[in-house]
PDB file of C-alpha atoms and ligand atoms in Angstrom:
ATOM      1  CA  MET A   1       0.097   0.141   0.066  1.00  0.00           C
ATOM      2  CA  LEU A   2       1.285   3.506  -0.790  1.00  0.00           C
ATOM      3  CA  SER A   3       1.856   6.067   1.834  1.00  0.00           C
ATOM      4  CA  PHE A   4      -1.242   8.186   2.581  1.00  0.00           C
ATOM      5  CA  LEU A   5       0.633  11.278   1.699  1.00  0.00           C
ATOM      6  CA  THR A   6       1.743   9.411  -1.799  1.00  0.00           C
ATOM      7  CA  SER A   7      -1.762   8.479  -2.328  1.00  0.00           C
ATOM      8  CA  GLU A   8      -3.209  11.814  -1.301  1.00  0.00           C
ATOM      9  CA  ARG A   9      -0.807  13.437  -3.922  1.00  0.00           C
ATOM     10  CA  LYS A  10      -1.158  11.160  -6.645  1.00  0.00           C
ATOM     11  CA  LEU A  11      -5.086  11.051  -5.984  1.00  0.00           C
ATOM     12  CA  GLN A  12      -5.248  14.806  -6.446  1.00  0.00           C
ATOM     13  CA  SER A  13      -4.304  14.935  -9.817  1.00  0.00           C
ATOM     14  CA  ALA A  14      -6.805  12.525 -10.404  1.00  0.00           C
ATOM     15  CA  LEU A  15     -10.041  14.310  -9.545  1.00  0.00           C
ATOM     16  CA  SER A  16     -10.991  17.780 -10.153  1.00  0.00           C
ATOM     17  CA  LEU A  17     -10.671  20.078  -6.818  1.00  0.00           C
ATOM     18  CA  GLU A  18     -14.374  20.299  -6.200  1.00  0.00           C
ATOM     19  CA  ARG A  19     -14.215  16.098  -5.562  1.00  0.00           C
ATOM     20  CA  TYR A  20     -10.870  16.428  -4.024  1.00  0.00           C
ATOM     21  CA  ILE A  21     -12.647  18.966  -1.398  1.00  0.00           C
ATOM     22  CA  HIS A  22     -14.938  16.132  -1.105  1.00  0.00           C
ATOM     23  CA  THR A  23     -12.608  13.445  -0.493  1.00  0.00           C
ATOM     24  CA  MET A  24     -10.827  15.489   2.048  1.00  0.00           C
ATOM     25  CA  GLY A  25     -14.204  15.777   3.709  1.00  0.00           C
ATOM     26  CA  VAL A  26     -15.105  12.231   3.679  1.00  0.00           C
ATOM     27  CA  VAL A  27     -11.608  11.469   4.879  1.00  0.00           C
ATOM     28  CA  LYS A  28     -12.446  13.617   8.031  1.00  0.00           C
ATOM     29  CA  GLU A  29     -16.399  12.147   8.385  1.00  0.00           C
ATOM     30  CA  ALA A  30     -14.849   8.573   8.409  1.00  0.00           C
ATOM     31  CA  LYS A  31     -12.210   9.049  11.148  1.00  0.00           C
ATOM     32  CA  LYS A  32     -15.026  10.528  13.437  1.00  0.00           C
ATOM     33  CA  LEU A  33     -17.212   7.618  12.948  1.00  0.00           C
ATOM     34  CA  ALA A  34     -14.824   5.385  13.405  1.00  0.00           C
ATOM     35  CA  GLN A  35     -13.492   6.505  16.478  1.00  0.00           C
ATOM     36  CA  ARG A  36     -17.551   6.687  17.680  1.00  0.00           C
ATOM     37  CA  TYR A  37     -17.903   3.054  16.845  1.00  0.00           C
ATOM     38  CA  ASN A  38     -14.131   2.022  17.646  1.00  0.00           C
ATOM     39  CA  ALA A  39     -13.600   0.911  13.856  1.00  0.00           C
ATOM     40  CA  ASP A  40      -9.760   1.170  12.540  1.00  0.00           C
ATOM     41  CA  ILE A  41      -9.095   4.887  12.163  1.00  0.00           C
ATOM     42  CA  GLU A  42      -6.212   4.269   9.319  1.00  0.00           C
ATOM     43  CA  LYS A  43      -8.446   1.505   7.319  1.00  0.00           C
ATOM     44  CA  ALA A  44     -11.066   4.501   7.358  1.00  0.00           C
ATOM     45  CA  SER A  45      -8.784   7.472   6.596  1.00  0.00           C
ATOM     46  CA  TYR A  46      -7.194   4.977   3.418  1.00  0.00           C
ATOM     47  CA  ALA A  47     -10.937   3.994   2.150  1.00  0.00           C
ATOM     48  CA  ALA A  48     -12.295   7.072   2.676  1.00  0.00           C
ATOM     49  CA  LEU A  49      -9.312   8.832   0.759  1.00  0.00           C
ATOM     50  CA  LEU A  50      -9.587   6.411  -2.311  1.00  0.00           C
ATOM     51  CA  HIS A  51     -13.476   5.918  -2.064  1.00  0.00           C
ATOM     52  CA  ASP A  52     -14.281   7.826  -5.584  1.00  0.00           C
ATOM     53  CA  CYS A  53     -10.294   7.899  -6.884  1.00  0.00           C
ATOM     54  CA  ALA A  54     -12.222   6.556 -10.258  1.00  0.00           C
ATOM     55  CA  LYS A  55     -15.576   8.826 -10.350  1.00  0.00           C
ATOM     56  CA  ASP A  56     -13.930  11.853 -12.521  1.00  0.00           C
ATOM     57  CA  TYR A  57     -12.310   9.736 -14.993  1.00  0.00           C
ATOM     58  CA  PRO A  58     -13.851  10.427 -18.437  1.00  0.00           C
ATOM     59  CA  LYS A  59     -17.008   7.935 -19.617  1.00  0.00           C
ATOM     60  CA  ASP A  60     -15.407   6.241 -22.287  1.00  0.00           C
ATOM     61  CA  MET A  61     -12.124   5.658 -19.915  1.00  0.00           C
ATOM     62  CA  LYS A  62     -14.083   3.816 -17.295  1.00  0.00           C
ATOM     63  CA  LEU A  63     -15.815   1.697 -20.200  1.00  0.00           C
ATOM     64  CA  ARG A  64     -12.415   0.854 -21.599  1.00  0.00           C
ATOM     65  CA  PHE A  65     -10.743  -0.287 -17.833  1.00  0.00           C
ATOM     66  CA  CYS A  66     -13.988  -1.767 -16.561  1.00  0.00           C
ATOM     67  CA  LYS A  67     -13.544  -3.804 -20.183  1.00  0.00           C
ATOM     68  CA  GLU A  68      -9.680  -4.259 -19.372  1.00  0.00           C
ATOM     69  CA  TYR A  69     -10.262  -5.095 -15.404  1.00  0.00           C
ATOM     70  CA  HIS A  70     -13.251  -7.526 -15.988  1.00  0.00           C
ATOM     71  CA  ILE A  71     -15.752  -5.571 -14.194  1.00  0.00           C
ATOM     72  CA  PRO A  72     -18.936  -6.671 -15.139  1.00  0.00           C
ATOM     73  CA  VAL A  73     -20.961  -3.708 -16.759  1.00  0.00           C
ATOM     74  CA  ASP A  74     -24.663  -4.235 -16.582  1.00  0.00           C
ATOM     75  CA  ASP A  75     -27.563  -2.981 -18.056  1.00  0.00           C
ATOM     76  CA  ILE A  76     -28.107  -0.237 -14.873  1.00  0.00           C
ATOM     77  CA  MET A  77     -24.784   0.651 -15.165  1.00  0.00           C
ATOM     78  CA  ALA A  78     -24.402   0.754 -18.628  1.00  0.00           C
ATOM     79  CA  GLN A  79     -27.534   3.693 -18.368  1.00  0.00           C
ATOM     80  CA  ASN A  80     -26.284   5.127 -15.243  1.00  0.00           C
ATOM     81  CA  ILE A  81     -22.538   5.864 -15.712  1.00  0.00           C
ATOM     82  CA  ASP A  82     -22.114   6.964 -12.324  1.00  0.00           C
ATOM     83  CA  LEU A  83     -22.438   3.914 -10.734  1.00  0.00           C
ATOM     84  CA  ILE A  84     -19.480   2.179 -12.300  1.00  0.00           C
ATOM     85  CA  HIS A  85     -17.116   4.359 -10.059  1.00  0.00           C
ATOM     86  CA  GLN A  86     -17.390   2.426  -6.861  1.00  0.00           C
ATOM     87  CA  PHE A  87     -16.609  -1.270  -8.805  1.00  0.00           C
ATOM     88  CA  LEU A  88     -13.899   0.469 -10.864  1.00  0.00           C
ATOM     89  CA  GLY A  89     -12.741   2.469  -7.394  1.00  0.00           C
ATOM     90  CA  ALA A  90     -12.447  -0.599  -5.653  1.00  0.00           C
ATOM     91  CA  GLU A  91      -9.896  -2.060  -8.980  1.00  0.00           C
ATOM     92  CA  VAL A  92      -8.155   1.073  -9.037  1.00  0.00           C
ATOM     93  CA  ALA A  93      -7.451   1.263  -5.418  1.00  0.00           C
ATOM     94  CA  LYS A  94      -6.009  -2.163  -5.625  1.00  0.00           C
ATOM     95  CA  ARG A  95      -3.807  -2.083  -8.693  1.00  0.00           C
ATOM     96  CA  GLU A  96      -2.837   1.620  -8.887  1.00  0.00           C
ATOM     97  CA  TYR A  97      -2.521   2.549  -4.985  1.00  0.00           C
ATOM     98  CA  LEU A  98      -1.539  -0.875  -4.026  1.00  0.00           C
ATOM     99  CA  VAL A  99      -3.896  -1.603  -1.577  1.00  0.00           C
ATOM    100  CA  GLU A 100      -4.667  -5.378  -0.977  1.00  0.00           C
ATOM    101  CA  ASP A 101      -6.898  -5.232   2.524  1.00  0.00           C
ATOM    102  CA  GLU A 102      -9.868  -6.548   1.088  1.00  0.00           C
ATOM    103  CA  GLU A 103     -11.807  -4.718   4.006  1.00  0.00           C
ATOM    104  CA  ILE A 104     -10.688  -1.288   2.710  1.00  0.00           C
ATOM    105  CA  LEU A 105     -11.370  -2.736  -0.928  1.00  0.00           C
ATOM    106  CA  ASN A 106     -14.757  -3.613  -0.413  1.00  0.00           C
ATOM    107  CA  ALA A 107     -15.451  -0.018   1.500  1.00  0.00           C
ATOM    108  CA  ILE A 108     -15.043   1.657  -1.605  1.00  0.00           C
ATOM    109  CA  LYS A 109     -16.871  -1.164  -3.909  1.00  0.00           C
ATOM    110  CA  TYR A 110     -20.130  -0.254  -1.992  1.00  0.00           C
ATOM    111  CA  HIS A 111     -19.794   3.345  -0.894  1.00  0.00           C
ATOM    112  CA  THR A 112     -22.896   4.402  -3.144  1.00  0.00           C
ATOM    113  CA  THR A 113     -25.332   1.320  -3.448  1.00  0.00           C
ATOM    114  CA  GLY A 114     -24.738  -0.330  -0.168  1.00  0.00           C
ATOM    115  CA  ARG A 115     -25.470  -3.885  -0.025  1.00  0.00           C
ATOM    116  CA  PRO A 116     -26.867  -6.478   2.895  1.00  0.00           C
ATOM    117  CA  ASP A 117     -25.251  -6.795   6.175  1.00  0.00           C
ATOM    118  CA  MET A 118     -22.378  -4.289   5.605  1.00  0.00           C
ATOM    119  CA  THR A 119     -19.130  -4.548   7.339  1.00  0.00           C
ATOM    120  CA  LEU A 120     -18.979  -2.191   9.851  1.00  0.00           C
ATOM    121  CA  LEU A 121     -15.776   0.160   7.819  1.00  0.00           C
ATOM    122  CA  GLU A 122     -18.188  -0.368   4.714  1.00  0.00           C
ATOM    123  CA  LYS A 123     -21.179   1.671   6.844  1.00  0.00           C
ATOM    124  CA  ILE A 124     -18.632   4.169   7.892  1.00  0.00           C
ATOM    125  CA  ILE A 125     -17.753   4.862   4.099  1.00  0.00           C
ATOM    126  CA  PHE A 126     -21.384   4.624   2.928  1.00  0.00           C
ATOM    127  CA  ILE A 127     -22.884   7.221   5.829  1.00  0.00           C
ATOM    128  CA  ALA A 128     -19.473   9.699   5.547  1.00  0.00           C
ATOM    129  CA  ASP A 129     -19.653  10.162   2.069  1.00  0.00           C
ATOM    130  CA  TYR A 130     -23.321  11.093   2.553  1.00  0.00           C
ATOM    131  CA  ILE A 131     -23.124  13.445   5.526  1.00  0.00           C
ATOM    132  CA  GLU A 132     -19.507  14.813   4.847  1.00  0.00           C
ATOM    133  CA  GLU A 133     -19.211  18.971   5.872  1.00  0.00           C
ATOM    134  CA  GLY A 134     -18.906  19.978   2.702  1.00  0.00           C
ATOM    135  CA  ARG A 135     -22.306  18.757   1.480  1.00  0.00           C
ATOM    136  CA  LYS A 136     -24.800  21.073  -0.162  1.00  0.00           C
ATOM    137  CA  LYS A 137     -27.893  21.219   2.296  1.00  0.00           C
ATOM    138  CA  PHE A 138     -30.594  18.780   1.395  1.00  0.00           C
ATOM    139  CA  ASP A 139     -33.630  17.839   3.114  1.00  0.00           C
ATOM    140  CA  THR A 140     -32.409  14.956   5.197  1.00  0.00           C
ATOM    141  CA  LEU A 141     -29.136  15.717   5.497  1.00  0.00           C
ATOM    142  CA  ASP A 142     -29.151  17.187   9.439  1.00  0.00           C
ATOM    143  CA  GLU A 143     -31.469  14.103  10.240  1.00  0.00           C
ATOM    144  CA  ALA A 144     -28.955  12.269   8.906  1.00  0.00           C
ATOM    145  CA  ARG A 145     -26.037  13.954  10.616  1.00  0.00           C
ATOM    146  CA  LYS A 146     -27.524  13.582  13.735  1.00  0.00           C
ATOM    147  CA  LEU A 147     -28.433   9.997  13.242  1.00  0.00           C
ATOM    148  CA  ALA A 148     -25.024   9.243  12.421  1.00  0.00           C
ATOM    149  CA  TYR A 149     -23.884   9.208  15.610  1.00  0.00           C
ATOM    150  CA  GLU A 150     -26.652   8.038  17.674  1.00  0.00           C
ATOM    151  CA  ASP A 151     -26.975   4.336  15.376  1.00  0.00           C
ATOM    152  CA  ILE A 152     -25.259   3.268  12.440  1.00  0.00           C
ATOM    153  CA  ASP A 153     -27.654   0.809  11.364  1.00  0.00           C
ATOM    154  CA  LYS A 154     -30.555   3.186  11.598  1.00  0.00           C
ATOM    155  CA  THR A 155     -28.663   5.468   9.524  1.00  0.00           C
ATOM    156  CA  MET A 156     -28.167   3.049   6.922  1.00  0.00           C
ATOM    157  CA  ALA A 157     -31.932   2.335   6.302  1.00  0.00           C
ATOM    158  CA  PHE A 158     -32.548   5.938   6.487  1.00  0.00           C
ATOM    159  CA  ILE A 159     -29.930   6.884   4.076  1.00  0.00           C
ATOM    160  CA  LEU A 160     -30.799   3.932   1.599  1.00  0.00           C
ATOM    161  CA  LYS A 161     -34.539   5.048   1.692  1.00  0.00           C
ATOM    162  CA  ASN A 162     -33.820   8.767   0.959  1.00  0.00           C
ATOM    163  CA  THR A 163     -31.671   8.013  -1.940  1.00  0.00           C
ATOM    164  CA  ILE A 164     -33.877   5.342  -3.734  1.00  0.00           C
ATOM    165  CA  GLU A 165     -36.637   7.630  -3.268  1.00  0.00           C
ATOM    166  CA  TYR A 166     -34.180  10.781  -4.786  1.00  0.00           C
ATOM    167  CA  VAL A 167     -33.398   7.869  -7.632  1.00  0.00           C
ATOM    168  CA  LYS A 168     -36.803   7.186  -8.311  1.00  0.00           C
ATOM    169  CA  GLU A 169     -38.189  10.584  -8.374  1.00  0.00           C
ATOM    170  CA  LYS A 170     -35.317  11.346 -11.237  1.00  0.00           C
ATOM    171  CA  ASN A 171     -36.300   8.338 -13.143  1.00  0.00           C
ATOM    172  CA  ARG A 172     -32.817   7.595 -12.817  1.00  0.00           C
ATOM    173  CA  ALA A 173     -31.739   3.535 -13.178  1.00  0.00           C
ATOM    174  CA  LEU A 174     -31.868   1.720  -9.395  1.00  0.00           C
ATOM    175  CA  HIS A 175     -28.707  -0.583  -9.039  1.00  0.00           C
ATOM    176  CA  PRO A 176     -30.331  -3.989  -7.438  1.00  0.00           C
ATOM    177  CA  LEU A 177     -27.794  -3.702  -4.583  1.00  0.00           C
ATOM    178  CA  SER A 178     -29.717  -0.858  -3.304  1.00  0.00           C
ATOM    179  CA  VAL A 179     -32.837  -2.077  -3.140  1.00  0.00           C
ATOM    180  CA  GLU A 180     -31.415  -5.422  -1.561  1.00  0.00           C
ATOM    181  CA  ALA A 181     -29.735  -3.124   1.171  1.00  0.00           C
ATOM    182  CA  LEU A 182     -32.823  -1.383   2.146  1.00  0.00           C
ATOM    183  CA  GLU A 183     -34.397  -4.360   1.850  1.00  0.00           C
ATOM    184  CA  TYR A 184     -31.851  -5.762   4.329  1.00  0.00           C
ATOM    185  CA  TYR A 185     -31.710  -2.636   6.562  1.00  0.00           C
ATOM    186  CA  LYS A 186     -35.431  -1.428   6.717  1.00  0.00           C
ATOM    187  CA  LYS A 187     -35.875  -3.320   9.695  1.00  0.00           C
ATOM    188  CA  TYR A 188     -33.935  -0.493  11.716  1.00  0.00           C
ATOM    189  CA  LEU A 189     -36.226   1.983  10.867  1.00  0.00           C
ATOM    190  CA  GLU A 190     -39.409   0.137  12.345  1.00  0.00           C
ATOM    191  CA  GLU A 191     -37.521   0.081  15.638  1.00  0.00           C
TER     192      GLU A 191
HETATM  193 FE1  FE2 B   1     -19.046   8.052  -4.749  1.00  0.00          FE
HETATM  194 FE1  FE2 B   2     -17.746  10.283  -2.719  1.00  0.00          FE
END
């Protein structure tokens, strides 16, 4: 694995300034959440740092790399290219940033859609991405920020539910992993 600082520099040239600032916000939030829930702070920082490492690749490049790295692009991903960046990001973190830790790679791999029964690190990155300090205000943000430090599973359910509603409203393609994730976490909302 490259050092944090080397990774940070490398990343800076792969991301837009806006995305870089967002990323550093996610790092800060992920560290706080790791502290709150007794997760590994170093792993949380790395996963947060690299979570969007492939997001600013141009569309053609994303598709080309998916082919090269044997990442299956399903219909939903083809319709909504943005969904590719979580799977491609994990692969880029492994190949270019030399991350071998499966836990870190999976936290990157599922940070947008979520999935059922996530690890603590996966939940931390998913939530930190949603609530980081630089996020522009939207309806459910304050509630998510408060909930995040009270009950992590309830927060997962809350964010998944709101994200899915938003995707449906915008008539965007919804990834089955998100649906499966909400199916799994919704029990926490009823408590
Ligand atoms: Fe992302
Ligand atoms: Fe992000």
